[in-house]
Short mmCIF file of C-alpha atoms in Angstrom, two decimals:
data_model
loop_
_atom_site.label_atom_id
_atom_site.label_comp_id
_atom_site.label_asym_id
_atom_site.label_seq_id
_atom_site.Cartn_x
_atom_site.Cartn_y
_atom_site.Cartn_z
CA MET Z 1 17.27 -17.05 12.21
CA VAL Z 2 15.43 -19.80 10.19
CA LEU Z 3 14.82 -21.56 13.64
CA ALA Z 4 13.13 -18.38 15.07
CA VAL Z 5 11.03 -17.89 11.82
CA LEU Z 6 9.86 -21.62 12.12
CA LEU Z 7 8.98 -21.13 15.64
CA PHE Z 8 6.91 -18.04 14.74
CA PHE Z 9 4.62 -19.78 12.40
CA ALA Z 10 4.65 -22.92 14.81
CA GLY Z 11 3.36 -20.32 17.64
CA LEU Z 12 1.00 -18.89 15.16
CA PHE Z 13 -0.35 -22.30 14.28
CA LEU Z 14 -1.15 -22.83 18.08
CA LEU Z 15 -2.71 -19.50 18.36
CA TYR Z 16 -5.50 -20.01 15.65
CA TYR Z 17 -5.85 -23.58 16.31
CA GLY Z 18 -6.01 -22.85 20.12
CA ALA Z 19 -8.82 -19.83 19.77
CA GLU Z 20 -10.54 -22.22 17.33
CA TYR Z 21 -10.54 -24.79 20.29
CA LEU Z 22 -11.25 -22.61 23.19
CA ILE Z 23 -14.24 -21.07 21.09
CA THR Z 24 -15.92 -24.26 20.23
CA GLY Z 25 -15.68 -25.65 23.58
CA SER Z 26 -16.42 -22.93 26.04
CA SER Z 27 -19.59 -22.22 23.58
CA ARG Z 28 -20.98 -25.36 23.60
CA LEU Z 29 -20.19 -25.93 27.21
CA ALA Z 30 -22.17 -22.99 28.47
CA LEU Z 31 -25.09 -24.04 25.64
CA SER Z 32 -25.32 -27.46 27.58
CA TYR Z 33 -26.10 -25.05 31.09
CA GLY Z 34 -29.15 -23.46 28.81
CA VAL Z 35 -27.25 -19.99 28.59
CA ARG Z 36 -28.60 -18.18 25.87
CA PRO Z 37 -27.29 -18.08 22.20
CA LEU Z 38 -26.98 -14.07 22.43
CA VAL Z 39 -25.15 -13.96 25.75
CA ILE Z 40 -22.89 -16.61 24.38
CA GLY Z 41 -21.81 -14.50 21.66
CA MET Z 42 -21.70 -11.12 23.62
CA THR Z 43 -19.34 -12.66 26.30
CA ILE Z 44 -17.85 -16.02 25.59
CA VAL Z 45 -17.28 -15.94 21.78
CA ALA Z 46 -16.14 -12.21 22.19
CA PHE Z 47 -13.60 -13.16 24.74
CA ALA Z 48 -12.37 -16.03 22.96
CA THR Z 49 -11.81 -14.28 19.84
CA SER Z 50 -9.78 -11.82 21.85
CA MET Z 51 -7.49 -14.35 23.60
CA PRO Z 52 -4.82 -14.41 20.80
CA GLU Z 53 -4.15 -10.72 21.41
CA MET Z 54 -4.32 -11.13 25.10
CA MET Z 55 -2.08 -14.06 25.24
CA VAL Z 56 0.57 -12.55 23.37
CA SER Z 57 0.05 -8.95 24.95
CA LEU Z 58 0.27 -10.79 28.43
CA PHE Z 59 3.13 -12.53 27.97
CA ALA Z 60 5.05 -9.64 26.18
CA ALA Z 61 4.30 -7.50 29.33
CA VAL Z 62 5.85 -10.05 31.82
CA ARG Z 63 8.89 -10.29 29.71
CA GLY Z 64 9.06 -6.34 29.73
CA SER Z 65 8.28 -5.92 25.99
CA SER Z 66 5.89 -3.38 26.21
CA ASP Z 67 6.08 -2.22 22.67
CA ILE Z 68 5.05 -5.67 21.75
CA ALA Z 69 1.97 -5.88 24.03
CA ALA Z 70 0.74 -2.33 23.16
CA GLY Z 71 1.68 -2.54 19.33
CA ASN Z 72 0.05 -5.37 19.03
CA ILE Z 73 -3.45 -4.49 19.83
CA ILE Z 74 -2.94 -1.22 18.15
CA GLY Z 75 -1.73 -3.01 15.01
CA SER Z 76 -4.30 -5.55 15.45
CA ASN Z 77 -7.01 -2.99 15.66
CA VAL Z 78 -6.13 -1.37 12.25
CA ALA Z 79 -5.76 -4.68 10.67
CA ASN Z 80 -9.28 -5.88 11.46
CA ILE Z 81 -10.70 -2.87 10.06
CA GLY Z 82 -8.65 -2.06 7.29
CA LEU Z 83 -7.09 -5.44 5.96
CA ILE Z 84 -10.28 -7.57 7.65
CA LEU Z 85 -13.24 -5.40 6.33
CA GLY Z 86 -11.20 -4.39 3.20
CA VAL Z 87 -10.57 -7.83 1.84
CA ALA Z 88 -13.98 -9.13 3.02
CA ALA Z 89 -15.45 -5.99 1.21
CA LEU Z 90 -14.00 -6.78 -1.92
CA ILE Z 91 -15.16 -10.68 -1.93
CA ALA Z 92 -18.85 -9.29 -1.26
CA PRO Z 93 -20.47 -6.06 -0.28
CA LEU Z 94 -21.02 -5.89 3.15
CA SER Z 95 -24.22 -4.52 4.91
CA VAL Z 96 -23.84 -2.38 8.10
CA PRO Z 97 -26.88 -2.46 10.19
CA ALA Z 98 -27.97 1.32 11.23
CA GLY Z 99 -28.09 0.15 14.75
CA THR Z 100 -24.46 -0.90 14.58
CA LEU Z 101 -23.18 2.60 13.26
CA LYS Z 102 -25.38 4.37 16.14
CA ARG Z 103 -24.24 2.25 19.16
CA GLU Z 104 -21.34 0.03 18.80
CA VAL Z 105 -18.87 2.28 16.43
CA PRO Z 106 -19.22 5.13 18.76
CA TYR Z 107 -18.74 3.18 21.49
CA MET Z 108 -15.26 1.42 19.99
CA ILE Z 109 -14.09 4.83 19.04
CA GLY Z 110 -14.98 6.23 22.62
CA ALA Z 111 -12.94 3.29 23.57
CA SER Z 112 -9.76 4.20 21.35
CA VAL Z 113 -10.59 7.94 22.56
CA LEU Z 114 -10.00 7.09 26.43
CA LEU Z 115 -7.11 4.87 25.47
CA TYR Z 116 -5.01 8.01 24.08
CA LEU Z 117 -6.04 9.81 27.20
CA LEU Z 118 -5.07 7.82 29.52
CA SER Z 119 -1.86 6.67 27.60
CA ILE Z 120 -0.73 10.18 27.32
CA ASP Z 121 1.49 10.39 30.15
CA GLY Z 122 3.40 7.78 28.45
CA ARG Z 123 2.59 4.74 30.45
CA LEU Z 124 -0.80 2.80 31.17
CA SER Z 125 -0.74 2.06 35.12
CA PHE Z 126 -2.98 -0.63 37.31
CA GLY Z 127 -5.30 2.24 37.82
CA ASN Z 128 -5.65 2.87 34.00
CA GLY Z 129 -6.16 -0.78 33.23
CA LEU Z 130 -8.93 -0.92 35.82
CA VAL Z 131 -10.63 2.03 34.05
CA LEU Z 132 -10.85 0.56 30.48
CA PHE Z 133 -11.79 -2.77 32.25
CA LEU Z 134 -14.44 -1.33 34.02
CA PHE Z 135 -15.76 0.10 30.78
CA LEU Z 136 -15.92 -3.12 29.14
CA LEU Z 137 -18.30 -4.26 32.17
CA VAL Z 138 -20.42 -1.30 31.22
CA PHE Z 139 -20.25 -2.39 27.54
CA LEU Z 140 -21.41 -5.73 28.02
CA VAL Z 141 -24.22 -4.94 30.31
CA TYR Z 142 -25.49 -2.16 27.87
CA CYS Z 143 -25.58 -4.73 24.94
CA LEU Z 144 -27.24 -7.20 26.98
CA ARG Z 145 -29.75 -4.89 28.13
CA ASN Z 146 -30.35 -3.50 24.57
CA ALA Z 147 -30.92 -7.00 23.03
CA ARG Z 148 -33.46 -7.84 25.83
CA GLU Z 149 -35.64 -4.56 25.52
CA MET Z 150 -35.60 -5.53 21.25
CA GLY Z 151 -36.48 -8.62 21.86
CA LEU Z 152 -33.40 -10.50 20.71
CA GLU Z 153 -32.43 -12.40 23.61
CA LYS Z 154 -34.18 -16.06 23.01
CA GLU Z 155 -33.68 -18.94 25.04
CA ALA Z 156 -31.73 -21.93 24.01
CA PRO Z 157 -33.86 -24.78 21.96
CA PRO Z 158 -34.54 -27.57 24.82
CA GLU Z 159 -33.50 -30.23 22.31
CA VAL Z 160 -29.89 -28.42 21.97
CA VAL Z 161 -29.42 -28.13 25.48
CA ALA Z 162 -30.16 -31.78 26.12
CA ARG Z 163 -28.11 -32.57 23.03
CA GLU Z 164 -24.70 -30.51 24.18
CA SER Z 165 -25.03 -31.70 27.86
CA GLN Z 166 -24.30 -35.14 26.52
CA ALA Z 167 -20.94 -34.13 25.65
CA ARG Z 168 -19.77 -31.87 28.17
CA ALA Z 169 -16.90 -33.99 28.86
CA LYS Z 170 -15.26 -33.54 25.35
CA ASP Z 171 -16.21 -29.69 25.75
CA VAL Z 172 -14.04 -29.41 28.82
CA VAL Z 173 -10.95 -31.13 26.77
CA PHE Z 174 -11.44 -28.83 24.07
CA ILE Z 175 -11.17 -25.79 26.27
CA ILE Z 176 -7.85 -27.13 28.09
CA VAL Z 177 -6.22 -27.93 24.90
CA GLY Z 178 -7.22 -24.45 23.64
CA ILE Z 179 -5.96 -22.56 26.44
CA VAL Z 180 -2.87 -24.55 26.45
CA GLY Z 181 -2.35 -24.17 22.60
CA LEU Z 182 -2.93 -20.43 23.24
CA GLY Z 183 -0.25 -20.00 26.15
CA VAL Z 184 2.16 -22.11 24.17
CA GLY Z 185 1.71 -20.48 20.89
CA ALA Z 186 2.07 -16.72 22.40
CA GLU Z 187 5.11 -17.55 23.94
CA LEU Z 188 6.63 -18.71 21.03
CA MET Z 189 5.51 -15.93 19.39
CA VAL Z 190 7.12 -13.76 21.49
CA ARG Z 191 10.13 -15.33 21.80
CA SER Z 192 10.80 -15.81 17.85
CA ALA Z 193 9.80 -12.16 17.10
CA LEU Z 194 12.29 -10.66 19.20
CA THR Z 195 14.56 -12.59 18.06
CA ILE Z 196 13.79 -11.89 14.17
CA GLY Z 197 13.78 -8.18 15.18
CA ARG Z 198 17.02 -8.06 16.84
CA ALA Z 199 18.43 -9.86 13.59
CA LEU Z 200 16.69 -7.76 11.03
CA GLY Z 201 17.29 -4.61 13.03
CA ILE Z 202 13.59 -3.99 13.36
CA SER Z 203 12.29 -2.17 16.50
CA GLU Z 204 9.84 -4.43 18.41
CA LEU Z 205 6.94 -1.57 18.10
CA VAL Z 206 7.20 -2.08 14.47
CA LEU Z 207 7.01 -6.14 14.76
CA GLY Z 208 4.10 -5.72 17.41
CA MET Z 209 1.84 -3.52 15.00
CA SER Z 210 2.77 -5.33 11.54
CA VAL Z 211 3.78 -9.14 11.92
CA VAL Z 212 2.37 -9.89 15.40
CA ALA Z 213 -0.50 -8.09 14.67
CA LEU Z 214 -1.80 -9.86 11.83
CA GLY Z 215 -0.95 -13.01 13.27
CA THR Z 216 -3.13 -12.66 16.11
CA SER Z 217 -5.69 -11.00 14.18
CA LEU Z 218 -5.87 -14.54 11.96
CA PRO Z 219 -9.07 -15.78 13.73
CA GLU Z 220 -11.21 -12.95 13.10
CA LEU Z 221 -9.77 -12.60 9.54
CA ALA Z 222 -10.81 -15.99 8.55
CA ALA Z 223 -14.34 -15.78 10.35
CA SER Z 224 -14.92 -12.90 8.68
CA LEU Z 225 -13.73 -13.86 5.17
CA MET Z 226 -15.82 -16.99 5.57
CA SER Z 227 -18.84 -15.03 6.38
CA ALA Z 228 -18.18 -12.64 3.69
CA TRP Z 229 -17.92 -15.50 0.96
CA LYS Z 230 -21.16 -17.22 2.80
CA GLY Z 231 -23.15 -14.27 2.31
CA GLU Z 232 -23.16 -13.66 5.68
CA MET Z 233 -22.40 -9.94 5.94
CA ASP Z 234 -23.45 -9.03 9.33
CA ILE Z 235 -21.47 -11.68 10.83
CA SER Z 236 -18.36 -9.42 9.72
CA ILE Z 237 -19.06 -6.60 10.61
CA GLY Z 238 -20.01 -7.39 14.30
CA ASN Z 239 -17.24 -9.80 14.59
CA VAL Z 240 -14.46 -6.75 13.97
CA ILE Z 241 -16.13 -3.76 15.83
CA GLY Z 242 -16.68 -6.22 18.78
CA SER Z 243 -12.58 -7.49 18.53
CA ASN Z 244 -11.31 -4.01 18.56
CA ILE Z 245 -13.50 -3.04 21.72
CA PHE Z 246 -12.61 -6.27 23.47
CA ASN Z 247 -9.01 -5.53 22.29
CA ILE Z 248 -8.72 -2.09 23.73
CA LEU Z 249 -10.82 -3.04 27.08
CA PHE Z 250 -10.40 -6.20 27.92
CA VAL Z 251 -6.81 -7.05 26.74
CA LEU Z 252 -5.27 -3.76 27.69
CA GLY Z 253 -7.23 -3.43 30.71
CA VAL Z 254 -5.94 -6.75 32.36
CA CYS Z 255 -2.48 -6.56 30.79
CA PRO Z 256 -1.41 -3.20 33.03
CA MET Z 257 -2.97 -4.62 35.77
CA VAL Z 258 -0.64 -6.99 35.90
CA ARG Z 259 2.60 -5.28 35.15
CA PRO Z 260 2.26 -1.55 33.99
CA LEU Z 261 3.07 -1.01 30.31
CA THR Z 262 5.21 2.01 28.87
CA VAL Z 263 3.63 3.81 25.65
CA ASP Z 264 6.70 5.12 23.17
CA PRO Z 265 6.24 8.48 22.52
CA SER Z 266 5.74 7.84 18.54
CA VAL Z 267 2.76 5.61 19.49
CA LEU Z 268 0.95 8.93 20.53
CA GLY Z 269 1.94 10.78 17.44
CA PHE Z 270 1.35 8.26 14.63
CA GLN Z 271 -0.12 5.01 15.06
CA TYR Z 272 -2.93 6.05 18.06
CA PRO Z 273 -4.27 8.55 15.33
CA VAL Z 274 -4.18 6.06 12.68
CA MET Z 275 -6.36 3.71 14.76
CA LEU Z 276 -8.65 6.21 15.55
CA LEU Z 277 -8.65 7.41 11.80
CA PHE Z 278 -9.98 3.70 10.78
CA SER Z 279 -12.68 3.48 13.37
CA VAL Z 280 -14.24 7.10 12.54
CA ALA Z 281 -13.71 6.29 8.89
CA LEU Z 282 -16.41 3.46 8.79
CA ILE Z 283 -18.92 6.36 9.56
CA PRO Z 284 -18.59 8.26 6.16
CA LEU Z 285 -17.83 5.00 4.60
CA ALA Z 286 -20.80 3.10 5.46
CA TYR Z 287 -23.61 5.65 6.77
CA LYS Z 288 -25.58 6.93 3.54
CA ARG Z 289 -26.16 3.34 2.10
CA LEU Z 290 -25.40 1.35 5.11
CA VAL Z 291 -23.16 -0.68 3.05
CA LEU Z 292 -19.36 -1.32 2.54
CA ASP Z 293 -19.00 -1.80 -1.26
CA ARG Z 294 -16.06 -2.97 -3.17
CA PRO Z 295 -14.59 0.51 -3.77
CA ARG Z 296 -14.84 1.62 -0.45
CA GLY Z 297 -13.23 -1.70 0.50
CA ALA Z 298 -10.49 -0.93 -1.81
CA VAL Z 299 -10.12 2.61 0.18
CA LEU Z 300 -9.76 -0.02 3.69
CA LEU Z 301 -7.16 -2.10 2.43
CA GLY Z 302 -5.22 0.61 0.38
CA GLY Z 303 -5.33 2.59 3.64
CA TYR Z 304 -3.76 -0.41 5.49
CA LEU Z 305 -1.10 -0.90 3.10
CA LEU Z 306 -0.07 2.52 3.47
CA PHE Z 307 0.07 2.37 7.24
CA ILE Z 308 2.28 -0.87 7.16
CA LEU Z 309 4.86 0.80 4.44
CA LEU Z 310 5.26 4.17 6.64
CA LEU Z 311 5.56 1.65 9.86
CA PHE Z 312 8.95 0.28 7.81
CA ARG Z 313 9.97 3.56 6.17
#
């Protein structure tokens, strides 16, 4: 049991730094080839921040632990809104761009509804995963086209491209180290979580939605809290919403194409609706003043803590 706990935290450590190395290396490498910063943010960084969830869910799916694979994503999405935005808003009120409420939040809600409809038969098949992944591609094309129309898609500065092109070998090493760290960390977390769950009599579903989900959300938590602390409020909101969309469409799109996932009936009656409720709650909480202030942050955080308590009831 003690060894399993140590391995879990070792896996957590590797996941966190693996994601950091992958984001840093891939972003700089893309920039060295003149890829626009906006494109990097919407594709490479978005994929990389979802890689902890991807690797853990993928390793769990291959091992036949569907509850951890699906529970990890649902729990991460609830944690992203309830815990991360809640705590960030308590640190400093978060401004919410009107465009985000009109475009990205509805897409996140739509992705959640689509996931529920595809899972209603208790299974996510190869075809279901393909549908989710195709909607991810549609979302990326839409975002890039919208940014181009608004004039936000600026070229990477030539001097930055020249500087980054001199460190491509280092960036490749960062990417390799990050991928290895994510792979090893995910394997350690899944193995140790299963051991801890069996020893304590906790189901894989509850473990996946609580401890494992919180662990894989650490990169988003760290990024959002630091952004809120520095006063960069837009980054906190965008990071969370983008992560939730990628968790559903990317992770639960790819994993069923590798191995079909079974969905526990209890998930359809409680955890899915809670995830959808947190997603929808962002609109009334932020719509009137376009800000998540401390009282609203407290509401989100309180809702997340209640969700965790109900999981372990």
